[in-house]
Amino acid sequence: IILVMVAQIALPMMHYEHNLYTFAGMPDAPYSDMNGYGHFLPGRLWFAFYWLLFCIAALIKAQAFWVRGIAPSWGARVQGAVRQLRGPSGIALAGFGLAWIGCGAWIYYNTNVLNDYVPSDVAMDRQANYEKQFRKYKGLPQPRITDIRANVDIYPERRAVDLSGHYRLVNKTGAPIDTLYVQMDPQYPAILSNLPAYKTELADKDSGFHILKLVQPLAAGAAIDMDFKVEVRNPGFTNTSGVSGFGGNALNVNYNGTFFNNQNYFPHLGYQSNAELPDRNERRKRGLGEPMRMAKLEDERARSNNDISNDADWISYETTVSTSADQTAVAPGYLQESWEKGGRRYFHYKMDRPMLSFFSYLSADWQIKKSEWHGLPIQVYYDAKHGYNVDRMIEATQKALDYYTANFGPYQHKQVRILEFPRYASFAQSFANTIPFSEDIGFIADLRNKDDIDYVYYVTAHEVAHQWWGHQVIGADVQGGSMLMESMAQYSAMMVMEKTYGREHMRRFLRFELDGYLRGRGGERIEEQPLYRVESQDYIHYRKGALVFYRLRDEIGEAPLNRALKRFVQDKAYQNAPYTTSKEMLDYIRAETPADKQQLVTDLFEKIVFYDNRVVEANAVKRKDGKWDVTMKLHLRKYETDGQGKESSRSYDEPVEIGVFAKAADGKEDHEKVLMLDKRKLTGEEPTVTVTVAEEPYEVGVDPFNILIDRVPSDNRKTVTVEQSRM
């Protein structure tokens, strides 16, 4: 028993992770209303049977060694066990032992022969080797993909996909290109065709990286075609329920609820930086040094790529996707026609305008709820059991379209589609006019408590916002690129939420975002960046981004901020290389910002600034005229920190919001009545403030709605102590 307990701890640390030798180890079998236990259950049951056989055999052996009477020596116990095992017990032990070995062999065949089992250390070795061998090719000139045509056949019943595609490649570099660097999914490599004559100089099986030398270089401005075929197969079962191998994912193709995008199986051009090993300690072990950083904001050369794709700009797109007879298949674009053939359903989609090289494929047995916004169709594809949040999604979409078109410019498409996929991942994702949305965070969300944050409403508004921030304006692949997408989608969705639920309700959401930011920066492994230099750090572009833009709106006004953003969209929408940057957005914002707020813009975007505000004491006295004098003692501090956490004090040279609140009838903070709310520039770090209110106060606060990035937001409010009246 001690040996097993030690092994449970030690083996994973040494990267011995297979469930065949991890006692009672078995892959998860997550349940989804859409897909049931899906393909996960057979693997779990085989491992459960394997360990059951082991335990029965161990029990038989233990019974043979059981002490009968006075405990003899070990030698005598062994002799007694041998005698016990010469009869039926021995036959049973042999039978269960052989069954255990046979079951283990079957599991090994499925997990290590039919599938590619890769321990975590081997996967990291492959990442390290990829970087060591091929990073020298990063940034070398490559043609750009301008047109994509694809035929995708999804076979849900056997979890297979056959896809054939066509790329139009154009040399936009101004000089001949004689070499193509093609990145394939190593688990599902593509077969290329229709290229002009070439010689394969390298085909790396582990990473999927290929080097093709063209016999005739591609001249500047010239174009060539590249066709490809990919077969996705998921035979047997795997050792885990999640990632299987270096590049594939066992969760994408399901019996009901398939969802994948072109980042999964389609080939790409050029070195892929996202395949590098990110962990600093693991990199050092393998002689890689510090993690590779994102290109600097000032790197003009890096502006040739956008933040989504390094091998394409805006593309034309058309696809035909088929699925089983009982399911519907959806991809971005507009349905041109659909038909049935050979017991399968086919759907032909075509986009009517340029879009990013970022598109998805989904297939499931859905119900469809239809609505509209000023004649524009809105459709929600959902599982028949999950209709209870659909109307909320439709309303959020309508309110979002109202706000975004009024403040940022026209919606570029002729429809909005939201599609449910199984709960194996908890996110939503925005593609051109198409928004896949997880069962887990939307369709099975329980929001009957009206005081809870309506994250279904928020996530819907956030993803609709990406039709502007990402699918109209896309930033360069440099620092700050994700601010233009994610921070802007956060701000946009917050405005929709505030219009629906009111400012008081937003405090809880802001607190959630602030807590997420503070936790995230505590786990930063490399260097925290100011917002406008964010390097795809989630806790910055999501959490801090929401806080920064909400406060900026509060400081300079919603109309001026939205004017700046609207001009930015008008000027930068569908821009080709060199792509726009966060610095250019700041120029638009500064143009609408008063002179006395310019330093605030610097602090919010270009520096890392924190506050330490709190209410130390709060007292109230009733006056003869029936009003109340409220005195609060405050603590105000402001700090600036660098990316490594080194702090320095800053002068508190800005107004801060103070408030007084009456007790809510139900005792809930969100329902408290505002008696006084005002911004004041206070003197000193320990100021005392006295205000007069008309009703009996219950609570006071400094920055009571958590607009500022305060390191301890929980002490910003304090219950008032009522003193003896002055009568």
PDB file of N, CA, C and O in Angstrom, residues 666-691:
ATOM      1  N   ASP A 666     -33.921  44.461   1.219  1.00  0.00           N
ATOM      2  CA  ASP A 666     -33.579  43.042   1.292  1.00  0.00           C
ATOM      3  C   ASP A 666     -32.173  42.801   1.825  1.00  0.00           C
ATOM      4  O   ASP A 666     -31.712  41.656   1.883  1.00  0.00           O
ATOM      5  N   GLY A 667     -31.471  43.896   2.204  1.00  0.00           N
ATOM      6  CA  GLY A 667     -30.141  43.760   2.777  1.00  0.00           C
ATOM      7  C   GLY A 667     -29.034  43.494   1.776  1.00  0.00           C
ATOM      8  O   GLY A 667     -27.878  43.309   2.171  1.00  0.00           O
ATOM      9  N   LYS A 668     -29.341  43.516   0.473  1.00  0.00           N
ATOM     10  CA  LYS A 668     -28.335  43.203  -0.537  1.00  0.00           C
ATOM     11  C   LYS A 668     -27.641  44.480  -1.000  1.00  0.00           C
ATOM     12  O   LYS A 668     -28.287  45.492  -1.269  1.00  0.00           O
ATOM     13  N   GLU A 669     -26.320  44.392  -1.103  1.00  0.00           N
ATOM     14  CA  GLU A 669     -25.518  45.563  -1.436  1.00  0.00           C
ATOM     15  C   GLU A 669     -25.881  46.148  -2.790  1.00  0.00           C
ATOM     16  O   GLU A 669     -25.922  47.369  -2.968  1.00  0.00           O
ATOM     17  N   ASP A 670     -26.162  45.262  -3.766  1.00  0.00           N
ATOM     18  CA  ASP A 670     -26.472  45.742  -5.113  1.00  0.00           C
ATOM     19  C   ASP A 670     -27.749  46.581  -5.154  1.00  0.00           C
ATOM     20  O   ASP A 670     -27.955  47.354  -6.094  1.00  0.00           O
ATOM     21  N   HIS A 671     -28.609  46.417  -4.141  1.00  0.00           N
ATOM     22  CA  HIS A 671     -29.895  47.115  -4.147  1.00  0.00           C
ATOM     23  C   HIS A 671     -29.889  48.355  -3.253  1.00  0.00           C
ATOM     24  O   HIS A 671     -30.936  48.973  -3.072  1.00  0.00           O
ATOM     25  N   GLU A 672     -28.737  48.706  -2.685  1.00  0.00           N
ATOM     26  CA  GLU A 672     -28.672  49.884  -1.820  1.00  0.00           C
ATOM     27  C   GLU A 672     -28.953  51.163  -2.611  1.00  0.00           C
ATOM     28  O   GLU A 672     -28.513  51.306  -3.769  1.00  0.00           O
ATOM     29  N   LYS A 673     -29.650  52.079  -1.987  1.00  0.00           N
ATOM     30  CA  LYS A 673     -29.980  53.360  -2.619  1.00  0.00           C
ATOM     31  C   LYS A 673     -28.802  54.317  -2.490  1.00  0.00           C
ATOM     32  O   LYS A 673     -28.220  54.459  -1.414  1.00  0.00           O
ATOM     33  N   VAL A 674     -28.454  54.965  -3.584  1.00  0.00           N
ATOM     34  CA  VAL A 674     -27.359  55.935  -3.565  1.00  0.00           C
ATOM     35  C   VAL A 674     -27.878  57.250  -2.990  1.00  0.00           C
ATOM     36  O   VAL A 674     -28.778  57.876  -3.559  1.00  0.00           O
ATOM     37  N   LEU A 675     -27.315  57.661  -1.860  1.00  0.00           N
ATOM     38  CA  LEU A 675     -27.684  58.939  -1.254  1.00  0.00           C
ATOM     39  C   LEU A 675     -26.776  60.067  -1.719  1.00  0.00           C
ATOM     40  O   LEU A 675     -27.206  61.221  -1.805  1.00  0.00           O
ATOM     41  N   MET A 676     -25.524  59.733  -2.003  1.00  0.00           N
ATOM     42  CA  MET A 676     -24.575  60.722  -2.494  1.00  0.00           C
ATOM     43  C   MET A 676     -23.465  59.995  -3.242  1.00  0.00           C
ATOM     44  O   MET A 676     -22.975  58.962  -2.802  1.00  0.00           O
ATOM     45  N   LEU A 677     -23.098  60.533  -4.391  1.00  0.00           N
ATOM     46  CA  LEU A 677     -22.006  59.965  -5.170  1.00  0.00           C
ATOM     47  C   LEU A 677     -21.319  61.113  -5.879  1.00  0.00           C
ATOM     48  O   LEU A 677     -21.948  61.841  -6.652  1.00  0.00           O
ATOM     49  N   ASP A 678     -20.034  61.288  -5.580  1.00  0.00           N
ATOM     50  CA  ASP A 678     -19.353  62.470  -6.096  1.00  0.00           C
ATOM     51  C   ASP A 678     -17.863  62.172  -6.232  1.00  0.00           C
ATOM     52  O   ASP A 678     -17.294  61.394  -5.452  1.00  0.00           O
ATOM     53  N   LYS A 679     -17.251  62.788  -7.223  1.00  0.00           N
ATOM     54  CA  LYS A 679     -15.798  62.693  -7.371  1.00  0.00           C
ATOM     55  C   LYS A 679     -15.151  63.928  -6.769  1.00  0.00           C
ATOM     56  O   LYS A 679     -15.547  65.054  -7.087  1.00  0.00           O
ATOM     57  N   ARG A 680     -14.139  63.707  -5.942  1.00  0.00           N
ATOM     58  CA  ARG A 680     -13.471  64.825  -5.282  1.00  0.00           C
ATOM     59  C   ARG A 680     -11.966  64.604  -5.296  1.00  0.00           C
ATOM     60  O   ARG A 680     -11.495  63.481  -5.123  1.00  0.00           O
ATOM     61  N   LYS A 681     -11.264  65.687  -5.485  1.00  0.00           N
ATOM     62  CA  LYS A 681      -9.808  65.640  -5.378  1.00  0.00           C
ATOM     63  C   LYS A 681      -9.453  65.974  -3.941  1.00  0.00           C
ATOM     64  O   LYS A 681      -9.656  67.104  -3.478  1.00  0.00           O
ATOM     65  N   LEU A 682      -8.937  65.002  -3.210  1.00  0.00           N
ATOM     66  CA  LEU A 682      -8.687  65.129  -1.784  1.00  0.00           C
ATOM     67  C   LEU A 682      -7.201  65.351  -1.522  1.00  0.00           C
ATOM     68  O   LEU A 682      -6.346  64.926  -2.303  1.00  0.00           O
ATOM     69  N   THR A 683      -6.925  65.986  -0.415  1.00  0.00           N
ATOM     70  CA  THR A 683      -5.552  66.329  -0.056  1.00  0.00           C
ATOM     71  C   THR A 683      -5.029  65.358   0.993  1.00  0.00           C
ATOM     72  O   THR A 683      -5.705  65.067   1.980  1.00  0.00           O
ATOM     73  N   GLY A 684      -3.807  64.874   0.781  1.00  0.00           N
ATOM     74  CA  GLY A 684      -3.184  63.994   1.754  1.00  0.00           C
ATOM     75  C   GLY A 684      -3.559  62.546   1.553  1.00  0.00           C
ATOM     76  O   GLY A 684      -4.518  62.209   0.858  1.00  0.00           O
ATOM     77  N   GLU A 685      -2.784  61.674   2.214  1.00  0.00           N
ATOM     78  CA  GLU A 685      -3.005  60.238   2.079  1.00  0.00           C
ATOM     79  C   GLU A 685      -3.997  59.694   3.098  1.00  0.00           C
ATOM     80  O   GLU A 685      -4.442  58.560   2.978  1.00  0.00           O
ATOM     81  N   GLU A 686      -4.352  60.493   4.116  1.00  0.00           N
ATOM     82  CA  GLU A 686      -5.309  60.070   5.139  1.00  0.00           C
ATOM     83  C   GLU A 686      -6.371  61.154   5.316  1.00  0.00           C
ATOM     84  O   GLU A 686      -6.552  61.694   6.414  1.00  0.00           O
ATOM     85  N   PRO A 687      -7.101  61.499   4.280  1.00  0.00           N
ATOM     86  CA  PRO A 687      -8.062  62.603   4.380  1.00  0.00           C
ATOM     87  C   PRO A 687      -9.317  62.217   5.164  1.00  0.00           C
ATOM     88  O   PRO A 687      -9.691  61.048   5.242  1.00  0.00           O
ATOM     89  N   THR A 688      -9.949  63.247   5.740  1.00  0.00           N
ATOM     90  CA  THR A 688     -11.247  63.086   6.388  1.00  0.00           C
ATOM     91  C   THR A 688     -12.260  63.921   5.624  1.00  0.00           C
ATOM     92  O   THR A 688     -12.025  65.101   5.335  1.00  0.00           O
ATOM     93  N   VAL A 689     -13.388  63.308   5.287  1.00  0.00           N
ATOM     94  CA  VAL A 689     -14.394  63.960   4.464  1.00  0.00           C
ATOM     95  C   VAL A 689     -15.725  63.920   5.212  1.00  0.00           C
ATOM     96  O   VAL A 689     -16.100  62.885   5.774  1.00  0.00           O
ATOM     97  N   THR A 690     -16.429  65.064   5.222  1.00  0.00           N
ATOM     98  CA  THR A 690     -17.769  65.124   5.810  1.00  0.00           C
ATOM     99  C   THR A 690     -18.753  65.576   4.740  1.00  0.00           C
ATOM    100  O   THR A 690     -18.518  66.568   4.046  1.00  0.00           O
ATOM    101  N   VAL A 691     -19.837  64.818   4.611  1.00  0.00           N
ATOM    102  CA  VAL A 691     -20.870  65.149   3.637  1.00  0.00           C
ATOM    103  C   VAL A 691     -22.222  65.083   4.338  1.00  0.00           C
ATOM    104  O   VAL A 691     -22.354  64.502   5.423  1.00  0.00           O
TER     105      VAL A 691
END
